[in-house]
Amino acid sequence: MTGANERPGRRVEPDRIAIIGAGHVGATTAFALMLRALVHEIVLVDRNRALAEAEAADLSDANALARPARVWAGDYADAARARIAILTAGGATHGAQDRLSVAADSAVIVADCVEGLIQAGFSGILLVAANPVDLMTLVALKRSGLPASRVIGTGTLLDTSRLKQTLSEALGVAPASIEGYVLGEHGNSEVAAFSTVRIGGQPLDRFCKDADRPDLDAMSTEVRDAGYAIVEGKGYTSFGVATAIVRICEAILRDERAVLPVSTLLTGEYGLSGLCLSLPCVLGAEGVHRILTPDLEPPEQAALAASAKILRTAFAAIPVRATAD
Ligand code: NAD
């Protein structure tokens, strides 16, 4: 259904999700949301209106065959009433290009989108996927004026999923049965915190016999660079991140209180504050209910501090207009 604009208002439609940016990530997220039947209304907003309309029409074609949802190309007035607005509009990277290199371009786009949402009266939860996601989460937080608990970045949920998949292949255990986290930046300075890994309650050291202990350095490099390899091959990534986005939406919409690593504003955790990066968070109806601080090995904690330093420096280099409160 297209062209169903509505007047802005503070009323939140509990069954509506807005996706700002109907490109690869946005359209795949809409598809994944439909298949999961999480909401009945999905509004796509894109500066390329024709693209949003085409994606909405294509997705609507699945309605008779899947669990039906009303999907349409709308504007910020439609998006303002959504329970969750997912921000996927941002600068794209190529090959092994560092996500931080598109920070300035992305920040302008994210600031524009957030302004559009807030001016239209948005008061829901803002879920940021645009890269570099930790910096864009902070831009969105500052520009929106929303409480920190309601501005969330997809962060290292995707990297954590990649880590579990890699461990699963090495250890012969289902990825969903492995606990463990990638923390810090979603990017080159991310920290695969192997000390947090548990399989059936057992740490990695106890689970692995000496002979089959995996090469953890090689594994963290593989996880860190996985996105680059995919972008090299197909030009973008979409399925992994879309599934991570949907998982976060599910935790919020169902008030699950699920523990997921997402990017959030730090307020003293590990001595860090004033920046967004990923730590395990309890996610529910209000967004981030609690930030958890697992015991880390000293080198992991040092790597987390180094990751925070890199993000702080990169944020300071973004032109002021995009980052101002
Ligand atoms: P894309 O270029 O296919 O889509 C971006 C869309 O945003 C385009 O359709 C464009 O028209 C729209 N857009 C740009 N500026 C806009 C504005 N001001 N208002 C409204 N719409 C606007 O890119 P993509 O592959 O979908 O990636 C989107 C973002 O997601 C990128 O920043 C990418 O790096 C990021 N990403 C993040 C993760 C993650 O784990 N967080 C994973 C993959 C991609």
mmCIF file of C-alpha atoms and ligand atoms in Angstrom:
data_model
loop_
_atom_site.group_PDB
_atom_site.id
_atom_site.type_symbol
_atom_site.label_atom_id
_atom_site.label_comp_id
_atom_site.label_asym_id
_atom_site.label_seq_id
_atom_site.Cartn_x
_atom_site.Cartn_y
_atom_site.Cartn_z
ATOM 1 C CA MET A 1 0.000 0.000 0.000
ATOM 2 C CA THR A 2 1.567 3.361 -0.925
ATOM 3 C CA GLY A 3 0.994 7.045 -0.245
ATOM 4 C CA ALA A 4 -0.751 6.523 3.097
ATOM 5 C CA ASN A 5 0.591 9.650 4.790
ATOM 6 C CA GLU A 6 -0.754 10.522 8.190
ATOM 7 C CA ARG A 7 -0.698 13.631 10.330
ATOM 8 C CA PRO A 8 2.102 13.833 12.882
ATOM 9 C CA GLY A 9 1.102 13.112 16.428
ATOM 10 C CA ARG A 10 2.469 11.759 19.662
ATOM 11 C CA ARG A 11 0.327 8.601 19.557
ATOM 12 C CA VAL A 12 2.479 5.531 19.095
ATOM 13 C CA GLU A 13 1.175 2.661 16.975
ATOM 14 C CA PRO A 14 2.466 -0.367 18.931
ATOM 15 C CA ASP A 15 2.375 -2.509 15.823
ATOM 16 C CA ARG A 16 4.372 -0.207 13.555
ATOM 17 C CA ILE A 17 8.062 -0.158 12.699
ATOM 18 C CA ALA A 18 9.611 2.558 10.553
ATOM 19 C CA ILE A 19 12.697 1.923 8.450
ATOM 20 C CA ILE A 20 14.596 5.016 7.378
ATOM 21 C CA GLY A 21 16.683 4.071 4.356
ATOM 22 C CA ALA A 22 15.179 1.482 1.994
ATOM 23 C CA GLY A 23 18.510 0.304 0.534
ATOM 24 C CA HIS A 24 20.031 -3.161 0.940
ATOM 25 C CA VAL A 25 19.903 -3.228 4.730
ATOM 26 C CA GLY A 26 16.527 -1.485 5.021
ATOM 27 C CA ALA A 27 14.716 -3.640 2.459
ATOM 28 C CA THR A 28 16.198 -6.887 3.812
ATOM 29 C CA THR A 29 15.197 -5.862 7.329
ATOM 30 C CA ALA A 30 11.632 -5.228 6.163
ATOM 31 C CA PHE A 31 11.561 -8.684 4.565
ATOM 32 C CA ALA A 32 12.938 -10.349 7.703
ATOM 33 C CA LEU A 33 10.397 -8.489 9.859
ATOM 34 C CA MET A 34 7.598 -9.723 7.602
ATOM 35 C CA LEU A 35 8.730 -13.336 7.712
ATOM 36 C CA ARG A 36 9.000 -13.160 11.499
ATOM 37 C CA ALA A 37 5.483 -11.609 11.661
ATOM 38 C CA LEU A 38 6.578 -9.266 14.421
ATOM 39 C CA VAL A 39 4.472 -6.229 13.437
ATOM 40 C CA HIS A 40 1.542 -5.450 11.170
ATOM 41 C CA GLU A 41 2.802 -2.148 9.795
ATOM 42 C CA ILE A 42 6.154 -1.362 8.204
ATOM 43 C CA VAL A 43 6.730 2.087 6.753
ATOM 44 C CA LEU A 44 9.729 2.700 4.509
ATOM 45 C CA VAL A 45 11.146 6.227 4.303
ATOM 46 C CA ASP A 46 13.868 7.039 1.785
ATOM 47 C CA ARG A 47 14.982 10.200 0.043
ATOM 48 C CA ASN A 48 14.653 8.072 -3.094
ATOM 49 C CA ARG A 49 10.875 7.794 -2.929
ATOM 50 C CA ALA A 50 10.664 5.659 -6.074
ATOM 51 C CA LEU A 51 12.971 3.082 -4.472
ATOM 52 C CA ALA A 52 10.901 2.985 -1.269
ATOM 53 C CA GLU A 53 7.697 2.587 -3.278
ATOM 54 C CA ALA A 54 9.168 -0.216 -5.382
ATOM 55 C CA GLU A 55 10.459 -2.089 -2.321
ATOM 56 C CA ALA A 56 7.110 -1.647 -0.547
ATOM 57 C CA ALA A 57 5.258 -2.994 -3.586
ATOM 58 C CA ASP A 58 7.647 -5.941 -3.921
ATOM 59 C CA LEU A 59 7.285 -6.789 -0.203
ATOM 60 C CA SER A 60 3.491 -6.431 -0.383
ATOM 61 C CA ASP A 61 3.473 -9.073 -3.120
ATOM 62 C CA ALA A 62 4.363 -11.620 -0.419
ATOM 63 C CA ASN A 63 1.257 -10.841 1.638
ATOM 64 C CA ALA A 64 -1.017 -13.538 0.267
ATOM 65 C CA LEU A 65 1.693 -16.136 0.831
ATOM 66 C CA ALA A 66 3.167 -15.031 4.159
ATOM 67 C CA ARG A 67 1.830 -13.514 7.391
ATOM 68 C CA PRO A 68 0.399 -10.257 5.996
ATOM 69 C CA ALA A 69 1.733 -6.838 6.958
ATOM 70 C CA ARG A 70 0.866 -3.422 5.617
ATOM 71 C CA VAL A 71 4.073 -2.151 4.002
ATOM 72 C CA TRP A 72 4.167 1.271 2.432
ATOM 73 C CA ALA A 73 6.464 4.095 1.352
ATOM 74 C CA GLY A 74 5.756 6.961 3.682
ATOM 75 C CA ASP A 75 7.252 10.059 5.229
ATOM 76 C CA TYR A 76 8.391 11.209 8.659
ATOM 77 C CA ALA A 77 4.805 11.836 9.759
ATOM 78 C CA ASP A 78 4.127 8.116 9.266
ATOM 79 C CA ALA A 79 7.426 7.133 10.862
ATOM 80 C CA ALA A 80 6.893 9.382 13.882
ATOM 81 C CA ARG A 81 4.164 7.113 15.226
ATOM 82 C CA ALA A 82 6.236 3.947 15.046
ATOM 83 C CA ARG A 83 7.232 2.095 18.198
ATOM 84 C CA ILE A 84 10.718 1.584 16.743
ATOM 85 C CA ALA A 85 12.453 3.583 14.006
ATOM 86 C CA ILE A 86 15.353 1.735 12.394
ATOM 87 C CA LEU A 87 17.969 4.004 10.884
ATOM 88 C CA THR A 88 19.754 2.362 7.975
ATOM 89 C CA ALA A 89 20.439 5.463 5.857
ATOM 90 C CA GLY A 90 24.158 6.098 5.934
ATOM 91 C CA GLY A 91 27.370 6.137 3.965
ATOM 92 C CA ALA A 92 28.315 2.790 2.432
ATOM 93 C CA THR A 93 31.848 1.329 2.473
ATOM 94 C CA HIS A 94 33.612 -0.594 -0.277
ATOM 95 C CA GLY A 95 35.817 -3.672 0.057
ATOM 96 C CA ALA A 96 37.993 -3.476 3.162
ATOM 97 C CA GLN A 97 37.357 0.245 3.670
ATOM 98 C CA ASP A 98 37.319 1.119 7.392
ATOM 99 C CA ARG A 99 33.782 1.984 8.518
ATOM 100 C CA LEU A 100 35.184 5.001 10.382
ATOM 101 C CA SER A 101 36.180 6.575 7.043
ATOM 102 C CA VAL A 102 32.520 7.303 6.185
ATOM 103 C CA ALA A 103 31.765 8.884 9.574
ATOM 104 C CA ALA A 104 31.447 12.464 8.324
ATOM 105 C CA ASP A 105 29.130 11.553 5.415
ATOM 106 C CA SER A 106 27.029 9.239 7.539
ATOM 107 C CA ALA A 107 26.725 11.784 10.330
ATOM 108 C CA VAL A 108 25.131 14.339 7.995
ATOM 109 C CA ILE A 109 22.605 11.743 6.788
ATOM 110 C CA VAL A 110 21.853 10.439 10.291
ATOM 111 C CA ALA A 111 21.471 13.970 11.679
ATOM 112 C CA ASP A 112 19.001 14.813 8.859
ATOM 113 C CA CYS A 113 16.944 11.667 9.416
ATOM 114 C CA VAL A 114 16.828 12.110 13.195
ATOM 115 C CA GLU A 115 15.773 15.722 12.777
ATOM 116 C CA GLY A 116 12.981 14.635 10.410
ATOM 117 C CA LEU A 117 11.754 12.071 12.916
ATOM 118 C CA ILE A 118 11.898 14.314 15.968
ATOM 119 C CA GLN A 119 10.264 17.279 14.217
ATOM 120 C CA ALA A 120 7.418 14.962 13.264
ATOM 121 C CA GLY A 121 6.957 14.018 16.938
ATOM 122 C CA PHE A 122 8.770 10.667 17.198
ATOM 123 C CA SER A 123 9.054 9.424 20.779
ATOM 124 C CA GLY A 124 9.741 5.708 20.308
ATOM 125 C CA ILE A 125 12.968 3.722 20.286
ATOM 126 C CA LEU A 126 15.634 4.632 17.764
ATOM 127 C CA LEU A 127 17.642 1.665 16.504
ATOM 128 C CA VAL A 128 20.716 2.715 14.538
ATOM 129 C CA ALA A 129 22.368 0.436 11.975
ATOM 130 C CA ALA A 130 24.138 3.054 9.809
ATOM 131 C CA ASN A 131 27.923 2.789 9.978
ATOM 132 C CA PRO A 132 30.148 3.547 11.735
ATOM 133 C CA VAL A 133 27.363 2.422 14.015
ATOM 134 C CA ASP A 134 28.839 3.389 17.397
ATOM 135 C CA LEU A 135 29.495 6.959 16.272
ATOM 136 C CA MET A 136 26.119 7.184 14.509
ATOM 137 C CA THR A 137 24.364 6.009 17.670
ATOM 138 C CA LEU A 138 25.999 8.887 19.550
ATOM 139 C CA VAL A 139 25.049 11.347 16.772
ATOM 140 C CA ALA A 140 21.446 10.070 16.907
ATOM 141 C CA LEU A 141 21.402 10.326 20.691
ATOM 142 C CA LYS A 142 22.681 13.889 20.707
ATOM 143 C CA ARG A 143 20.455 15.057 17.865
ATOM 144 C CA SER A 144 17.280 13.380 19.110
ATOM 145 C CA GLY A 145 17.329 14.423 22.741
ATOM 146 C CA LEU A 146 15.761 11.033 23.536
ATOM 147 C CA PRO A 147 16.788 9.239 26.752
ATOM 148 C CA ALA A 148 19.949 7.154 26.281
ATOM 149 C CA SER A 149 18.032 3.944 26.997
ATOM 150 C CA ARG A 150 15.941 4.565 23.848
ATOM 151 C CA VAL A 151 18.782 5.112 21.374
ATOM 152 C CA ILE A 152 20.446 1.813 20.551
ATOM 153 C CA GLY A 153 23.031 0.780 17.963
ATOM 154 C CA THR A 154 23.145 -2.709 16.467
ATOM 155 C CA GLY A 155 26.776 -2.682 17.616
ATOM 156 C CA THR A 156 28.539 -6.011 17.938
ATOM 157 C CA LEU A 157 25.449 -8.223 17.901
ATOM 158 C CA LEU A 158 26.355 -9.161 14.327
ATOM 159 C CA ASP A 159 30.035 -9.760 15.220
ATOM 160 C CA THR A 160 28.950 -11.837 18.210
ATOM 161 C CA SER A 161 26.772 -13.933 15.935
ATOM 162 C CA ARG A 162 29.785 -14.378 13.624
ATOM 163 C CA LEU A 163 31.964 -15.384 16.592
ATOM 164 C CA LYS A 164 29.429 -18.005 17.686
ATOM 165 C CA GLN A 165 29.234 -19.387 14.150
ATOM 166 C CA THR A 166 33.041 -19.596 13.923
ATOM 167 C CA LEU A 167 33.298 -21.253 17.351
ATOM 168 C CA SER A 168 30.485 -23.606 16.386
ATOM 169 C CA GLU A 169 32.410 -24.798 13.336
ATOM 170 C CA ALA A 170 35.589 -25.291 15.397
ATOM 171 C CA LEU A 171 33.977 -26.969 18.410
ATOM 172 C CA GLY A 172 31.086 -28.928 16.934
ATOM 173 C CA VAL A 173 28.447 -27.252 19.113
ATOM 174 C CA ALA A 174 25.372 -25.374 17.875
ATOM 175 C CA PRO A 175 25.994 -21.599 17.732
ATOM 176 C CA ALA A 176 22.878 -20.930 19.821
ATOM 177 C CA SER A 177 24.352 -23.112 22.597
ATOM 178 C CA ILE A 178 27.458 -20.948 22.849
ATOM 179 C CA GLU A 179 27.506 -17.884 25.089
ATOM 180 C CA GLY A 180 30.128 -15.212 24.562
ATOM 181 C CA TYR A 181 30.542 -11.669 23.341
ATOM 182 C CA VAL A 182 32.368 -9.419 20.948
ATOM 183 C CA LEU A 183 32.559 -6.038 22.724
ATOM 184 C CA GLY A 184 33.595 -2.458 21.899
ATOM 185 C CA GLU A 185 33.484 -0.958 18.416
ATOM 186 C CA HIS A 186 31.643 -2.663 15.572
ATOM 187 C CA GLY A 187 34.785 -2.367 13.491
ATOM 188 C CA ASN A 188 38.529 -2.805 13.450
ATOM 189 C CA SER A 189 39.087 -2.284 17.175
ATOM 190 C CA GLU A 190 36.390 -4.728 18.303
ATOM 191 C CA VAL A 191 37.265 -7.101 21.124
ATOM 192 C CA ALA A 192 36.451 -10.806 20.870
ATOM 193 C CA ALA A 193 36.198 -11.423 24.611
ATOM 194 C CA PHE A 194 37.004 -15.132 24.737
ATOM 195 C CA SER A 195 36.976 -15.039 28.543
ATOM 196 C CA THR A 196 33.176 -14.577 28.324
ATOM 197 C CA VAL A 197 32.685 -17.747 26.256
ATOM 198 C CA ARG A 198 30.712 -20.535 27.942
ATOM 199 C CA ILE A 199 29.613 -23.872 26.497
ATOM 200 C CA GLY A 200 27.257 -25.683 28.824
ATOM 201 C CA GLY A 201 28.575 -23.450 31.583
ATOM 202 C CA GLN A 202 32.191 -24.397 30.843
ATOM 203 C CA PRO A 203 34.766 -21.791 29.841
ATOM 204 C CA LEU A 204 36.589 -22.375 26.558
ATOM 205 C CA ASP A 205 39.742 -23.646 28.307
ATOM 206 C CA ARG A 206 37.824 -26.398 30.083
ATOM 207 C CA PHE A 207 35.723 -27.303 27.046
ATOM 208 C CA CYS A 208 38.688 -27.732 24.702
ATOM 209 C CA LYS A 209 41.236 -30.447 25.043
ATOM 210 C CA ASP A 210 44.727 -29.029 24.446
ATOM 211 C CA ALA A 211 44.935 -30.627 21.013
ATOM 212 C CA ASP A 212 41.757 -29.050 19.648
ATOM 213 C CA ARG A 213 42.060 -25.652 21.227
ATOM 214 C CA PRO A 214 41.289 -23.247 18.348
ATOM 215 C CA ASP A 215 43.678 -20.464 17.334
ATOM 216 C CA LEU A 216 41.900 -17.600 19.048
ATOM 217 C CA ASP A 217 43.908 -14.826 17.365
ATOM 218 C CA ALA A 218 43.089 -16.219 13.929
ATOM 219 C CA MET A 219 39.474 -16.583 14.968
ATOM 220 C CA SER A 220 39.108 -12.986 16.151
ATOM 221 C CA THR A 221 40.739 -11.735 12.927
ATOM 222 C CA GLU A 222 38.341 -13.842 10.877
ATOM 223 C CA VAL A 223 35.351 -12.480 12.789
ATOM 224 C CA ARG A 224 36.612 -8.891 12.555
ATOM 225 C CA ASP A 225 37.179 -9.118 8.790
ATOM 226 C CA ALA A 226 34.104 -11.184 7.913
ATOM 227 C CA GLY A 227 32.120 -8.132 6.792
ATOM 228 C CA TYR A 228 34.918 -6.981 4.489
ATOM 229 C CA ALA A 229 35.025 -10.350 2.760
ATOM 230 C CA ILE A 230 31.272 -10.230 2.135
ATOM 231 C CA VAL A 231 31.390 -6.642 0.833
ATOM 232 C CA GLU A 232 34.275 -7.652 -1.428
ATOM 233 C CA GLY A 233 32.173 -10.453 -2.885
ATOM 234 C CA LYS A 234 28.664 -8.994 -3.190
ATOM 235 C CA GLY A 235 29.159 -5.254 -2.665
ATOM 236 C CA TYR A 236 27.264 -4.956 0.614
ATOM 237 C CA THR A 237 26.097 -7.022 3.594
ATOM 238 C CA SER A 238 22.437 -7.472 4.405
ATOM 239 C CA PHE A 239 21.185 -10.819 5.770
ATOM 240 C CA GLY A 240 23.296 -10.963 8.941
ATOM 241 C CA VAL A 241 22.666 -7.375 9.955
ATOM 242 C CA ALA A 242 18.952 -7.575 9.110
ATOM 243 C CA THR A 243 18.610 -10.639 11.340
ATOM 244 C CA ALA A 244 20.441 -8.819 14.147
ATOM 245 C CA ILE A 245 18.096 -5.832 13.756
ATOM 246 C CA VAL A 246 15.033 -8.070 13.880
ATOM 247 C CA ARG A 247 16.369 -9.857 16.986
ATOM 248 C CA ILE A 248 16.723 -6.504 18.773
ATOM 249 C CA CYS A 249 13.219 -5.441 17.679
ATOM 250 C CA GLU A 250 11.825 -8.732 18.948
ATOM 251 C CA ALA A 251 13.452 -8.262 22.373
ATOM 252 C CA ILE A 252 11.936 -4.774 22.603
ATOM 253 C CA LEU A 253 8.459 -5.545 21.244
ATOM 254 C CA ARG A 254 8.062 -8.613 23.473
ATOM 255 C CA ASP A 255 9.725 -6.976 26.496
ATOM 256 C CA GLU A 256 11.965 -10.033 26.655
ATOM 257 C CA ARG A 257 14.746 -8.660 28.883
ATOM 258 C CA ALA A 258 17.123 -10.557 26.596
ATOM 259 C CA VAL A 259 20.859 -10.004 27.060
ATOM 260 C CA LEU A 260 22.325 -8.868 23.735
ATOM 261 C CA PRO A 261 25.510 -6.939 22.956
ATOM 262 C CA VAL A 262 24.384 -3.592 21.515
ATOM 263 C CA SER A 263 25.859 -0.127 21.286
ATOM 264 C CA THR A 264 24.724 2.128 24.096
ATOM 265 C CA LEU A 265 25.856 5.254 25.917
ATOM 266 C CA LEU A 266 28.385 4.337 28.595
ATOM 267 C CA THR A 267 28.137 6.000 31.981
ATOM 268 C CA GLY A 268 31.212 4.772 33.830
ATOM 269 C CA GLU A 269 31.316 1.083 32.856
ATOM 270 C CA TYR A 270 34.982 -0.032 32.925
ATOM 271 C CA GLY A 271 35.777 3.630 33.672
ATOM 272 C CA LEU A 272 34.373 4.754 30.299
ATOM 273 C CA SER A 273 31.687 7.335 29.668
ATOM 274 C CA GLY A 274 30.312 9.796 27.119
ATOM 275 C CA LEU A 275 30.582 7.460 24.128
ATOM 276 C CA CYS A 276 28.588 4.602 22.647
ATOM 277 C CA LEU A 277 30.014 1.129 22.223
ATOM 278 C CA SER A 278 28.815 -2.411 22.748
ATOM 279 C CA LEU A 279 28.501 -4.192 26.054
ATOM 280 C CA PRO A 280 25.973 -6.889 26.924
ATOM 281 C CA CYS A 281 22.679 -5.118 27.657
ATOM 282 C CA VAL A 282 19.337 -6.229 29.060
ATOM 283 C CA LEU A 283 16.856 -5.266 26.327
ATOM 284 C CA GLY A 284 13.134 -4.856 26.825
ATOM 285 C CA ALA A 285 10.168 -2.576 26.177
ATOM 286 C CA GLU A 286 12.013 0.538 27.327
ATOM 287 C CA GLY A 287 15.134 -0.231 25.302
ATOM 288 C CA VAL A 288 18.299 -0.740 27.344
ATOM 289 C CA HIS A 289 17.210 -1.639 30.894
ATOM 290 C CA ARG A 290 20.684 -2.425 32.208
ATOM 291 C CA ILE A 291 24.290 -2.496 30.974
ATOM 292 C CA LEU A 292 26.319 -5.484 32.115
ATOM 293 C CA THR A 293 30.052 -5.559 32.826
ATOM 294 C CA PRO A 294 31.367 -9.133 32.680
ATOM 295 C CA ASP A 295 34.721 -9.855 34.312
ATOM 296 C CA LEU A 296 37.279 -9.467 31.539
ATOM 297 C CA GLU A 297 40.899 -10.555 31.389
ATOM 298 C CA PRO A 298 43.272 -7.549 31.772
ATOM 299 C CA PRO A 299 44.304 -7.639 28.049
ATOM 300 C CA GLU A 300 40.624 -7.657 27.021
ATOM 301 C CA GLN A 301 39.895 -4.678 29.264
ATOM 302 C CA ALA A 302 42.897 -2.843 27.815
ATOM 303 C CA ALA A 303 41.665 -3.623 24.292
ATOM 304 C CA LEU A 304 38.229 -2.270 25.216
ATOM 305 C CA ALA A 305 39.802 0.955 26.497
ATOM 306 C CA ALA A 306 41.808 1.215 23.259
ATOM 307 C CA SER A 307 38.615 0.690 21.236
ATOM 308 C CA ALA A 308 36.920 3.478 23.219
ATOM 309 C CA LYS A 309 39.868 5.791 22.586
ATOM 310 C CA ILE A 310 39.667 5.178 18.827
ATOM 311 C CA LEU A 311 35.929 5.925 18.841
ATOM 312 C CA ARG A 312 36.391 9.076 20.915
ATOM 313 C CA THR A 313 39.042 10.407 18.514
ATOM 314 C CA ALA A 314 36.918 9.553 15.463
ATOM 315 C CA PHE A 315 33.852 11.227 16.951
ATOM 316 C CA ALA A 316 35.820 14.406 17.664
ATOM 317 C CA ALA A 317 36.794 14.559 13.971
ATOM 318 C CA ILE A 318 33.157 14.653 12.756
ATOM 319 C CA PRO A 319 32.110 18.198 11.723
ATOM 320 C CA VAL A 320 30.349 19.976 14.585
ATOM 321 C CA ARG A 321 26.991 20.537 12.855
ATOM 322 C CA ALA A 322 26.262 16.838 12.755
ATOM 323 C CA THR A 323 27.316 16.083 16.327
ATOM 324 C CA ALA A 324 25.982 19.118 18.230
ATOM 325 C CA ASP A 325 23.329 18.451 20.856
HETATM 326 P P1 NAD B 1 22.333 1.559 0.589
HETATM 327 O O1 NAD B 1 23.107 2.648 -0.097
HETATM 328 O O2 NAD B 1 21.852 0.387 -0.183
HETATM 329 O O3 NAD B 1 21.042 2.212 1.286
HETATM 330 C C1 NAD B 1 21.048 3.452 1.926
HETATM 331 C C2 NAD B 1 19.712 4.120 1.621
HETATM 332 O O4 NAD B 1 19.627 5.303 2.396
HETATM 333 C C3 NAD B 1 19.571 4.527 0.150
HETATM 334 O O5 NAD B 1 18.399 3.960 -0.400
HETATM 335 C C4 NAD B 1 19.491 6.058 0.192
HETATM 336 O O6 NAD B 1 18.625 6.596 -0.788
HETATM 337 C C5 NAD B 1 18.975 6.297 1.600
HETATM 338 N N1 NAD B 1 19.309 7.624 2.127
HETATM 339 C C6 NAD B 1 20.520 8.247 2.074
HETATM 340 N N2 NAD B 1 20.427 9.459 2.643
HETATM 341 C C7 NAD B 1 19.143 9.599 3.094
HETATM 342 C C8 NAD B 1 18.463 10.608 3.774
HETATM 343 N N3 NAD B 1 19.057 11.763 4.130
HETATM 344 N N4 NAD B 1 17.151 10.409 4.072
HETATM 345 C C9 NAD B 1 16.527 9.258 3.699
HETATM 346 N N5 NAD B 1 17.149 8.245 3.055
HETATM 347 C C10 NAD B 1 18.444 8.419 2.749
HETATM 348 O O7 NAD B 1 23.243 1.105 1.804
HETATM 349 P P2 NAD B 1 23.075 -0.248 2.646
HETATM 350 O O8 NAD B 1 23.916 -1.298 2.072
HETATM 351 O O9 NAD B 1 21.629 -0.498 2.896
HETATM 352 O O10 NAD B 1 23.777 0.195 4.020
HETATM 353 C C11 NAD B 1 23.163 1.179 4.825
HETATM 354 C C12 NAD B 1 24.030 1.498 6.034
HETATM 355 O O11 NAD B 1 24.060 0.357 6.898
HETATM 356 C C13 NAD B 1 25.479 1.820 5.690
HETATM 357 O O12 NAD B 1 25.934 2.852 6.541
HETATM 358 C C14 NAD B 1 26.196 0.515 5.992
HETATM 359 O O13 NAD B 1 27.553 0.697 6.272
HETATM 360 C C15 NAD B 1 25.418 0.090 7.227
HETATM 361 N N6 NAD B 1 25.556 -1.313 7.613
HETATM 362 C C16 NAD B 1 25.621 -1.548 8.937
HETATM 363 C C17 NAD B 1 25.786 -2.830 9.384
HETATM 364 C C18 NAD B 1 25.844 -3.071 10.878
HETATM 365 O O14 NAD B 1 26.200 -4.153 11.343
HETATM 366 N N7 NAD B 1 25.498 -2.096 11.683
HETATM 367 C C19 NAD B 1 25.893 -3.889 8.484
HETATM 368 C C20 NAD B 1 25.773 -3.612 7.133
HETATM 369 C C21 NAD B 1 25.614 -2.301 6.691
#
